[in-house]
Amino acid sequence: MIGLGRMGANMVRRLIKGGHQCVVYDRAPKAVKELVKEKAVGSSSLADFVNKLEKPRVVWLMVPAAVVDASIADLVPLLDKGDVIIDGGNSFYADDIRRSKELQKKGIHYVDVGTSGGVWGLERGYCMMIGGEKKMVKHLDPIFVTLSPGRGNIAPTPGREKMKSTADKGYLHCGPSGAGHFVKMVHNGIEYGLMAAYAEGMGILQKANIGKTAHEMDAETTPLRHPENYQYDFNLADITELWRRGSVVSSWLLDLTATALAEDPKLKAFSGHVSDSGEGRWTINAAIDEAVPAPVLTSALYARFSSRGESDYQDKLLSAMRFQFGGHHEKKT
């Protein structure tokens, strides 16, 4: 494992717990030392790392998408024909197609694994969406079995009992190179939409007591016509807990929302600055190329841009236009 961040380190721990021997490397020596204490084999350099792996070597990269190509470039001169590179980060699927072709010329196998599970993966296991050669994915199956959640206590979907698939174990060979990251890309695009839907719904509940607030009457603001209809002080932590139990909108994401509100009901620890790491954008680009309408996922992505102040200029311009045509002065916040 190269890259011992929040996910990489815990994946190593789960593999060791499952009986695998893991050689680890990270640019931060402290991260390596921590895992050596937990029976991983540490390495001080990429050359040392490669030398400590048995042939055919299997190298799993768990690094940011922006440095995958550089990591592969550093690795390739140290590897031999038959070795395998796995990219378990959030790479763009088209990059996987290119890398696979480039590495194939050198006799090195490439497998892309879209990995979901976050900081909970050590305990719950990782959902893995896999792309690459069928024979090579089968060769790596013991790794995927150990990292995956397994069937657990989730009942099989009716009608799937006789289907031969690893999907019910939490991992799946989705197709040739790039297929794993394509499925993970759309997975994350959907995640944006789900998160936005929960956040918007909770926002409406949070403001349901607006009728109790006094509002100045002026020409610049549409009045609240029926303040008596908005007199509710909802306990959002209780509502999310309620919805977890038997509701059609229950999900693991709702479980995490309930946890966040139980820990910090006013969300004082957060500024509302929401990042996007690329998958949402790539999902929308794919939707455009395929002519598939995706208004919910697109709006969710744009909401993230707005959360970071990316709409500040256009908001100012809207205000300027109102002043120009109607003499409307901005209200102080």
mmCIF file of C-alpha atoms in Angstrom:
data_model
loop_
_atom_site.group_PDB
_atom_site.id
_atom_site.type_symbol
_atom_site.label_atom_id
_atom_site.label_comp_id
_atom_site.label_asym_id
_atom_site.label_seq_id
_atom_site.Cartn_x
_atom_site.Cartn_y
_atom_site.Cartn_z
ATOM 1 C CA MET A 1 0.000 0.000 0.000
ATOM 2 C CA ILE A 2 1.348 3.379 -1.041
ATOM 3 C CA GLY A 3 -0.502 6.253 0.632
ATOM 4 C CA LEU A 4 -1.324 5.824 4.309
ATOM 5 C CA GLY A 5 -3.933 8.517 4.802
ATOM 6 C CA ARG A 6 -7.371 8.117 6.368
ATOM 7 C CA MET A 7 -8.417 5.309 4.034
ATOM 8 C CA GLY A 8 -5.102 3.729 3.030
ATOM 9 C CA ALA A 9 -3.977 3.114 6.606
ATOM 10 C CA ASN A 10 -7.276 1.561 7.642
ATOM 11 C CA MET A 11 -7.317 -0.652 4.556
ATOM 12 C CA VAL A 12 -3.908 -1.975 5.605
ATOM 13 C CA ARG A 13 -5.244 -2.653 9.095
ATOM 14 C CA ARG A 14 -8.220 -4.569 7.695
ATOM 15 C CA LEU A 15 -5.963 -6.609 5.406
ATOM 16 C CA ILE A 16 -3.566 -7.491 8.240
ATOM 17 C CA LYS A 17 -6.506 -8.454 10.426
ATOM 18 C CA GLY A 18 -7.644 -10.719 7.573
ATOM 19 C CA GLY A 19 -4.303 -12.532 7.438
ATOM 20 C CA HIS A 20 -2.522 -10.683 4.620
ATOM 21 C CA GLN A 21 1.065 -9.486 4.733
ATOM 22 C CA CYS A 22 1.279 -5.790 3.840
ATOM 23 C CA VAL A 23 4.304 -3.766 2.818
ATOM 24 C CA VAL A 24 3.652 -0.054 3.294
ATOM 25 C CA TYR A 25 5.138 3.219 2.099
ATOM 26 C CA ASP A 26 4.271 6.875 2.581
ATOM 27 C CA ARG A 27 6.216 10.099 2.172
ATOM 28 C CA ALA A 28 5.525 10.704 5.869
ATOM 29 C CA PRO A 29 7.784 8.294 7.864
ATOM 30 C CA LYS A 30 5.522 8.680 10.904
ATOM 31 C CA ALA A 31 2.610 7.072 9.042
ATOM 32 C CA VAL A 32 4.825 4.094 8.167
ATOM 33 C CA LYS A 33 6.032 3.712 11.760
ATOM 34 C CA GLU A 34 2.471 3.666 13.076
ATOM 35 C CA LEU A 35 1.557 0.710 10.871
ATOM 36 C CA VAL A 36 4.806 -1.145 11.565
ATOM 37 C CA LYS A 37 3.652 -1.225 15.197
ATOM 38 C CA GLU A 38 0.563 -3.055 13.885
ATOM 39 C CA LYS A 39 2.572 -5.752 12.062
ATOM 40 C CA ALA A 40 2.896 -4.093 8.643
ATOM 41 C CA VAL A 41 6.265 -4.286 6.861
ATOM 42 C CA GLY A 42 7.655 -0.773 6.622
ATOM 43 C CA SER A 43 9.787 0.687 3.844
ATOM 44 C CA SER A 44 11.959 3.790 3.666
ATOM 45 C CA SER A 45 11.802 4.427 -0.097
ATOM 46 C CA LEU A 46 10.014 3.228 -3.210
ATOM 47 C CA ALA A 47 12.984 1.019 -4.093
ATOM 48 C CA ASP A 48 12.945 -0.498 -0.609
ATOM 49 C CA PHE A 49 9.172 -0.929 -0.890
ATOM 50 C CA VAL A 50 9.364 -2.789 -4.220
ATOM 51 C CA ASN A 51 12.244 -5.008 -3.032
ATOM 52 C CA LYS A 52 10.212 -6.184 -0.054
ATOM 53 C CA LEU A 53 7.302 -7.405 -2.203
ATOM 54 C CA GLU A 54 7.143 -10.958 -3.507
ATOM 55 C CA LYS A 55 6.758 -11.423 -7.276
ATOM 56 C CA PRO A 56 4.413 -10.949 -8.994
ATOM 57 C CA ARG A 57 4.112 -7.740 -6.992
ATOM 58 C CA VAL A 58 0.776 -6.125 -6.229
ATOM 59 C CA VAL A 59 1.043 -2.381 -5.556
ATOM 60 C CA TRP A 60 -2.093 -0.587 -4.333
ATOM 61 C CA LEU A 61 -2.004 3.201 -4.704
ATOM 62 C CA MET A 62 -4.213 5.131 -2.292
ATOM 63 C CA VAL A 63 -3.116 8.636 -3.206
ATOM 64 C CA PRO A 64 -4.902 11.771 -4.513
ATOM 65 C CA ALA A 65 -5.936 11.578 -8.174
ATOM 66 C CA ALA A 66 -3.613 14.480 -9.006
ATOM 67 C CA VAL A 67 -0.470 12.503 -8.115
ATOM 68 C CA VAL A 68 -1.354 9.055 -9.490
ATOM 69 C CA ASP A 69 0.489 9.556 -12.797
ATOM 70 C CA ALA A 70 3.605 10.801 -11.007
ATOM 71 C CA SER A 71 3.455 7.851 -8.592
ATOM 72 C CA ILE A 72 3.173 5.387 -11.473
ATOM 73 C CA ALA A 73 6.064 7.072 -13.294
ATOM 74 C CA ASP A 74 8.247 6.636 -10.206
ATOM 75 C CA LEU A 75 7.190 3.002 -9.777
ATOM 76 C CA VAL A 76 7.417 1.632 -13.301
ATOM 77 C CA PRO A 77 11.241 1.556 -13.574
ATOM 78 C CA LEU A 78 11.311 -0.552 -10.398
ATOM 79 C CA LEU A 79 8.672 -3.087 -11.482
ATOM 80 C CA ASP A 80 8.843 -6.183 -13.691
ATOM 81 C CA LYS A 81 6.542 -7.775 -16.239
ATOM 82 C CA GLY A 82 3.598 -9.441 -14.537
ATOM 83 C CA ASP A 83 3.456 -6.975 -11.647
ATOM 84 C CA VAL A 84 0.163 -5.246 -10.872
ATOM 85 C CA ILE A 85 -0.692 -1.638 -10.060
ATOM 86 C CA ILE A 86 -4.057 -0.938 -8.428
ATOM 87 C CA ASP A 87 -5.408 2.601 -8.238
ATOM 88 C CA GLY A 88 -7.925 2.733 -5.404
ATOM 89 C CA GLY A 89 -8.379 6.510 -5.319
ATOM 90 C CA ASN A 90 -10.852 8.689 -7.199
ATOM 91 C CA SER A 91 -9.191 8.935 -10.594
ATOM 92 C CA PHE A 92 -10.967 10.058 -13.760
ATOM 93 C CA TYR A 93 -11.951 6.894 -15.638
ATOM 94 C CA ALA A 94 -10.497 8.097 -18.965
ATOM 95 C CA ASP A 95 -7.102 8.313 -17.249
ATOM 96 C CA ASP A 96 -7.462 4.632 -16.341
ATOM 97 C CA ILE A 97 -7.996 3.708 -19.989
ATOM 98 C CA ARG A 98 -4.839 5.586 -20.964
ATOM 99 C CA ARG A 99 -2.747 4.188 -18.107
ATOM 100 C CA SER A 100 -3.825 0.638 -18.803
ATOM 101 C CA LYS A 101 -2.725 0.906 -22.439
ATOM 102 C CA GLU A 102 0.599 2.482 -21.478
ATOM 103 C CA LEU A 103 1.370 -0.119 -18.810
ATOM 104 C CA GLN A 104 0.257 -3.005 -21.006
ATOM 105 C CA LYS A 105 3.130 -2.192 -23.377
ATOM 106 C CA LYS A 106 5.514 -2.751 -20.454
ATOM 107 C CA GLY A 107 3.823 -5.987 -19.386
ATOM 108 C CA ILE A 108 2.431 -4.429 -16.200
ATOM 109 C CA HIS A 109 -1.217 -4.977 -15.285
ATOM 110 C CA TYR A 110 -3.439 -2.100 -14.177
ATOM 111 C CA VAL A 111 -6.661 -2.356 -12.153
ATOM 112 C CA ASP A 112 -8.871 0.571 -11.162
ATOM 113 C CA VAL A 113 -10.873 0.232 -7.945
ATOM 114 C CA GLY A 114 -13.429 2.849 -6.976
ATOM 115 C CA THR A 115 -13.480 2.531 -3.195
ATOM 116 C CA SER A 116 -16.284 3.705 -0.919
ATOM 117 C CA GLY A 117 -16.387 3.414 2.843
ATOM 118 C CA GLY A 118 -14.534 6.438 4.135
ATOM 119 C CA VAL A 119 -13.315 6.474 7.718
ATOM 120 C CA TRP A 120 -15.808 3.719 8.605
ATOM 121 C CA GLY A 121 -14.274 1.167 6.250
ATOM 122 C CA LEU A 122 -12.042 -0.487 8.852
ATOM 123 C CA GLU A 123 -15.097 -1.508 10.821
ATOM 124 C CA ARG A 124 -17.731 -1.881 8.082
ATOM 125 C CA GLY A 125 -15.615 -2.880 5.099
ATOM 126 C CA TYR A 126 -15.210 -1.156 1.739
ATOM 127 C CA CYS A 127 -17.578 -1.197 -1.222
ATOM 128 C CA MET A 128 -15.371 -1.683 -4.279
ATOM 129 C CA MET A 129 -16.174 -1.029 -7.934
ATOM 130 C CA ILE A 130 -13.493 -2.710 -10.054
ATOM 131 C CA GLY A 131 -12.270 -2.264 -13.620
ATOM 132 C CA GLY A 132 -9.607 -4.218 -15.498
ATOM 133 C CA GLU A 133 -8.733 -7.588 -17.014
ATOM 134 C CA LYS A 134 -11.069 -10.328 -15.824
ATOM 135 C CA LYS A 135 -8.201 -12.771 -15.203
ATOM 136 C CA MET A 136 -6.274 -10.247 -13.123
ATOM 137 C CA VAL A 137 -9.324 -9.225 -11.069
ATOM 138 C CA LYS A 138 -9.900 -12.909 -10.280
ATOM 139 C CA HIS A 139 -6.240 -13.238 -9.210
ATOM 140 C CA LEU A 140 -6.740 -10.346 -6.760
ATOM 141 C CA ASP A 141 -9.989 -11.748 -5.359
ATOM 142 C CA PRO A 142 -8.542 -12.662 -1.911
ATOM 143 C CA ILE A 143 -7.702 -8.984 -1.361
ATOM 144 C CA PHE A 144 -11.168 -7.819 -2.381
ATOM 145 C CA VAL A 145 -12.866 -10.452 -0.212
ATOM 146 C CA THR A 146 -10.958 -9.258 2.851
ATOM 147 C CA LEU A 147 -11.549 -5.555 2.263
ATOM 148 C CA SER A 148 -15.228 -5.904 1.374
ATOM 149 C CA PRO A 149 -18.076 -5.793 3.913
ATOM 150 C CA GLY A 150 -19.308 -9.268 2.955
ATOM 151 C CA ARG A 151 -22.977 -10.201 3.081
ATOM 152 C CA GLY A 152 -23.293 -9.295 6.754
ATOM 153 C CA ASN A 153 -26.855 -9.166 8.042
ATOM 154 C CA ILE A 154 -28.303 -7.578 4.888
ATOM 155 C CA ALA A 155 -30.914 -9.866 3.375
ATOM 156 C CA PRO A 156 -30.414 -10.676 -0.317
ATOM 157 C CA THR A 157 -32.573 -8.803 -2.793
ATOM 158 C CA PRO A 158 -35.573 -11.000 -3.742
ATOM 159 C CA GLY A 159 -34.926 -12.722 -7.048
ATOM 160 C CA ARG A 160 -31.122 -12.616 -6.788
ATOM 161 C CA GLU A 161 -30.670 -15.845 -4.861
ATOM 162 C CA LYS A 162 -29.461 -17.805 -7.902
ATOM 163 C CA MET A 163 -27.458 -15.030 -9.533
ATOM 164 C CA LYS A 164 -23.712 -15.621 -9.609
ATOM 165 C CA SER A 165 -22.188 -12.312 -8.583
ATOM 166 C CA THR A 166 -19.907 -10.894 -5.921
ATOM 167 C CA ALA A 167 -22.118 -7.780 -5.680
ATOM 168 C CA ASP A 168 -23.866 -9.104 -2.577
ATOM 169 C CA LYS A 169 -20.451 -9.280 -0.873
ATOM 170 C CA GLY A 170 -19.777 -5.589 -1.525
ATOM 171 C CA TYR A 171 -17.396 -5.740 -4.493
ATOM 172 C CA LEU A 172 -17.894 -6.190 -8.230
ATOM 173 C CA HIS A 173 -15.854 -6.448 -11.409
ATOM 174 C CA CYS A 174 -17.763 -3.825 -13.398
ATOM 175 C CA GLY A 175 -15.941 -4.183 -16.718
ATOM 176 C CA PRO A 176 -12.681 -3.322 -18.546
ATOM 177 C CA SER A 177 -10.246 -0.569 -17.607
ATOM 178 C CA GLY A 178 -11.972 2.546 -16.320
ATOM 179 C CA ALA A 179 -15.242 0.766 -15.525
ATOM 180 C CA GLY A 180 -14.600 0.736 -11.784
ATOM 181 C CA HIS A 181 -13.905 4.447 -11.586
ATOM 182 C CA PHE A 182 -16.799 5.229 -13.962
ATOM 183 C CA VAL A 183 -19.234 3.512 -11.591
ATOM 184 C CA LYS A 184 -17.595 5.223 -8.586
ATOM 185 C CA MET A 185 -17.816 8.570 -10.397
ATOM 186 C CA VAL A 186 -21.582 8.231 -10.806
ATOM 187 C CA HIS A 187 -21.837 6.887 -7.239
ATOM 188 C CA ASN A 188 -20.300 10.129 -5.980
ATOM 189 C CA GLY A 189 -22.485 12.236 -8.255
ATOM 190 C CA ILE A 190 -25.538 10.568 -6.703
ATOM 191 C CA GLU A 191 -24.002 11.154 -3.281
ATOM 192 C CA TYR A 192 -23.925 14.902 -4.008
ATOM 193 C CA GLY A 193 -27.637 14.819 -4.843
ATOM 194 C CA LEU A 194 -28.593 12.791 -1.765
ATOM 195 C CA MET A 195 -26.618 15.060 0.513
ATOM 196 C CA ALA A 196 -28.178 18.175 -1.032
ATOM 197 C CA ALA A 197 -31.693 16.740 -0.663
ATOM 198 C CA TYR A 198 -31.199 15.990 3.036
ATOM 199 C CA ALA A 199 -29.582 19.398 3.622
ATOM 200 C CA GLU A 200 -32.335 21.330 1.821
ATOM 201 C CA GLY A 201 -35.100 19.421 3.593
ATOM 202 C CA MET A 202 -33.520 19.993 6.979
ATOM 203 C CA GLY A 203 -33.092 23.661 6.083
ATOM 204 C CA ILE A 204 -36.837 24.005 5.497
ATOM 205 C CA LEU A 205 -37.554 22.359 8.846
ATOM 206 C CA GLN A 206 -35.000 24.567 10.588
ATOM 207 C CA LYS A 207 -36.714 27.750 9.307
ATOM 208 C CA ALA A 208 -40.261 26.555 10.069
ATOM 209 C CA ASN A 209 -40.430 28.998 13.031
ATOM 210 C CA ILE A 210 -39.921 32.078 10.834
ATOM 211 C CA GLY A 211 -43.437 33.271 11.700
ATOM 212 C CA LYS A 212 -42.248 34.027 15.234
ATOM 213 C CA THR A 213 -39.724 36.561 13.956
ATOM 214 C CA ALA A 214 -40.650 40.208 13.446
ATOM 215 C CA HIS A 215 -40.058 41.467 9.906
ATOM 216 C CA GLU A 216 -39.814 45.046 8.720
ATOM 217 C CA MET A 217 -42.378 45.898 6.051
ATOM 218 C CA ASP A 218 -40.723 47.455 3.004
ATOM 219 C CA ALA A 219 -40.887 47.459 -0.760
ATOM 220 C CA GLU A 220 -37.709 45.396 -1.054
ATOM 221 C CA THR A 221 -38.924 42.238 0.636
ATOM 222 C CA THR A 222 -41.892 40.018 -0.120
ATOM 223 C CA PRO A 223 -43.865 39.826 3.136
ATOM 224 C CA LEU A 224 -44.582 36.545 4.920
ATOM 225 C CA ARG A 225 -48.322 36.414 4.278
ATOM 226 C CA HIS A 226 -49.269 33.793 6.848
ATOM 227 C CA PRO A 227 -46.814 33.889 9.765
ATOM 228 C CA GLU A 228 -49.270 31.808 11.805
ATOM 229 C CA ASN A 229 -48.437 28.867 9.548
ATOM 230 C CA TYR A 230 -44.761 28.955 10.524
ATOM 231 C CA GLN A 231 -44.698 28.601 14.291
ATOM 232 C CA TYR A 232 -42.818 25.304 14.639
ATOM 233 C CA ASP A 233 -39.631 24.790 16.649
ATOM 234 C CA PHE A 234 -38.517 21.413 15.370
ATOM 235 C CA ASN A 235 -35.827 19.333 17.067
ATOM 236 C CA LEU A 236 -33.848 18.278 14.026
ATOM 237 C CA ALA A 237 -31.762 15.735 15.909
ATOM 238 C CA ASP A 238 -34.986 14.006 16.955
ATOM 239 C CA ILE A 239 -36.459 14.157 13.455
ATOM 240 C CA THR A 240 -33.421 12.570 11.829
ATOM 241 C CA GLU A 241 -33.460 9.884 14.523
ATOM 242 C CA LEU A 242 -37.163 9.334 13.849
ATOM 243 C CA TRP A 243 -36.622 8.981 10.103
ATOM 244 C CA ARG A 244 -33.932 6.362 10.665
ATOM 245 C CA ARG A 245 -36.601 3.982 11.936
ATOM 246 C CA GLY A 246 -38.954 2.672 9.286
ATOM 247 C CA SER A 247 -38.944 5.744 7.037
ATOM 248 C CA VAL A 248 -38.635 5.422 3.262
ATOM 249 C CA VAL A 249 -35.826 8.032 3.338
ATOM 250 C CA SER A 250 -33.703 6.080 5.824
ATOM 251 C CA SER A 251 -30.111 5.399 4.752
ATOM 252 C CA TRP A 252 -26.569 5.237 6.095
ATOM 253 C CA LEU A 253 -26.198 8.859 5.036
ATOM 254 C CA LEU A 254 -29.181 9.733 7.228
ATOM 255 C CA ASP A 255 -27.559 7.755 10.068
ATOM 256 C CA LEU A 256 -24.483 9.955 9.751
ATOM 257 C CA THR A 257 -26.644 13.096 9.595
ATOM 258 C CA ALA A 258 -28.352 12.055 12.819
ATOM 259 C CA THR A 259 -24.947 11.496 14.436
ATOM 260 C CA ALA A 260 -23.739 14.947 13.352
ATOM 261 C CA LEU A 261 -26.848 16.656 14.774
ATOM 262 C CA ALA A 262 -26.650 14.686 18.031
ATOM 263 C CA GLU A 263 -23.033 15.818 18.481
ATOM 264 C CA ASP A 264 -23.500 19.433 17.367
ATOM 265 C CA PRO A 265 -27.191 20.450 16.984
ATOM 266 C CA LYS A 266 -26.333 24.017 15.903
ATOM 267 C CA LEU A 267 -23.477 22.825 13.646
ATOM 268 C CA LYS A 268 -21.198 25.411 15.242
ATOM 269 C CA ALA A 269 -18.089 23.486 14.203
ATOM 270 C CA PHE A 270 -18.831 23.972 10.498
ATOM 271 C CA SER A 271 -18.657 26.979 8.180
ATOM 272 C CA GLY A 272 -20.671 25.511 5.309
ATOM 273 C CA HIS A 273 -17.740 25.540 2.858
ATOM 274 C CA VAL A 274 -18.378 22.350 0.836
ATOM 275 C CA SER A 275 -15.601 21.040 -1.408
ATOM 276 C CA ASP A 276 -15.966 18.862 -4.506
ATOM 277 C CA SER A 277 -13.136 16.536 -5.424
ATOM 278 C CA GLY A 278 -14.017 16.100 -9.101
ATOM 279 C CA GLU A 279 -16.375 13.132 -9.398
ATOM 280 C CA GLY A 280 -19.517 15.297 -9.423
ATOM 281 C CA ARG A 281 -18.150 17.389 -12.301
ATOM 282 C CA TRP A 282 -17.121 14.295 -14.263
ATOM 283 C CA THR A 283 -20.569 12.763 -13.732
ATOM 284 C CA ILE A 284 -22.247 15.847 -15.197
ATOM 285 C CA ASN A 285 -19.809 15.840 -18.146
ATOM 286 C CA ALA A 286 -20.697 12.192 -18.822
ATOM 287 C CA ALA A 287 -24.408 13.033 -18.620
ATOM 288 C CA ILE A 288 -23.906 15.784 -21.221
ATOM 289 C CA ASP A 289 -21.936 13.465 -23.528
ATOM 290 C CA GLU A 290 -24.638 10.798 -23.180
ATOM 291 C CA ALA A 291 -27.513 13.337 -23.465
ATOM 292 C CA VAL A 292 -28.908 12.078 -20.155
ATOM 293 C CA PRO A 293 -30.866 14.723 -18.172
ATOM 294 C CA ALA A 294 -29.348 15.088 -14.686
ATOM 295 C CA PRO A 295 -30.851 18.285 -13.181
ATOM 296 C CA VAL A 296 -30.685 17.106 -9.551
ATOM 297 C CA LEU A 297 -27.014 16.103 -9.664
ATOM 298 C CA THR A 298 -26.128 19.281 -11.567
ATOM 299 C CA SER A 299 -27.910 21.519 -9.055
ATOM 300 C CA ALA A 300 -26.176 19.721 -6.181
ATOM 301 C CA LEU A 301 -22.784 20.428 -7.753
ATOM 302 C CA TYR A 302 -23.618 24.108 -8.285
ATOM 303 C CA ALA A 303 -24.783 24.360 -4.661
ATOM 304 C CA ARG A 304 -21.288 23.300 -3.606
ATOM 305 C CA PHE A 305 -19.800 26.070 -5.737
ATOM 306 C CA SER A 306 -22.113 28.607 -4.078
ATOM 307 C CA SER A 307 -21.151 27.368 -0.598
ATOM 308 C CA ARG A 308 -17.571 28.435 -1.301
ATOM 309 C CA GLY A 309 -18.503 31.985 -2.302
ATOM 310 C CA GLU A 310 -18.179 31.267 -6.025
ATOM 311 C CA SER A 311 -21.472 33.096 -6.635
ATOM 312 C CA ASP A 312 -20.397 36.290 -4.830
ATOM 313 C CA TYR A 313 -19.595 38.199 -8.021
ATOM 314 C CA GLN A 314 -22.833 37.315 -9.795
ATOM 315 C CA ASP A 315 -24.836 38.104 -6.648
ATOM 316 C CA LYS A 316 -23.212 41.541 -6.550
ATOM 317 C CA LEU A 317 -24.008 42.026 -10.229
ATOM 318 C CA LEU A 318 -27.671 41.129 -9.639
ATOM 319 C CA SER A 319 -27.782 43.715 -6.886
ATOM 320 C CA ALA A 320 -26.140 46.287 -9.160
ATOM 321 C CA MET A 321 -28.667 45.658 -11.934
ATOM 322 C CA ARG A 322 -31.604 46.084 -9.534
ATOM 323 C CA PHE A 323 -30.171 49.419 -8.468
ATOM 324 C CA GLN A 324 -29.647 50.515 -12.072
ATOM 325 C CA PHE A 325 -33.163 49.828 -13.325
ATOM 326 C CA GLY A 326 -35.194 50.469 -10.174
ATOM 327 C CA GLY A 327 -33.023 52.401 -7.754
ATOM 328 C CA HIS A 328 -33.280 49.462 -5.333
ATOM 329 C CA HIS A 329 -30.754 49.841 -2.526
ATOM 330 C CA GLU A 330 -29.326 46.704 -0.898
ATOM 331 C CA LYS A 331 -30.660 45.772 2.495
ATOM 332 C CA LYS A 332 -28.010 45.372 5.147
ATOM 333 C CA THR A 333 -27.484 41.774 6.196
#
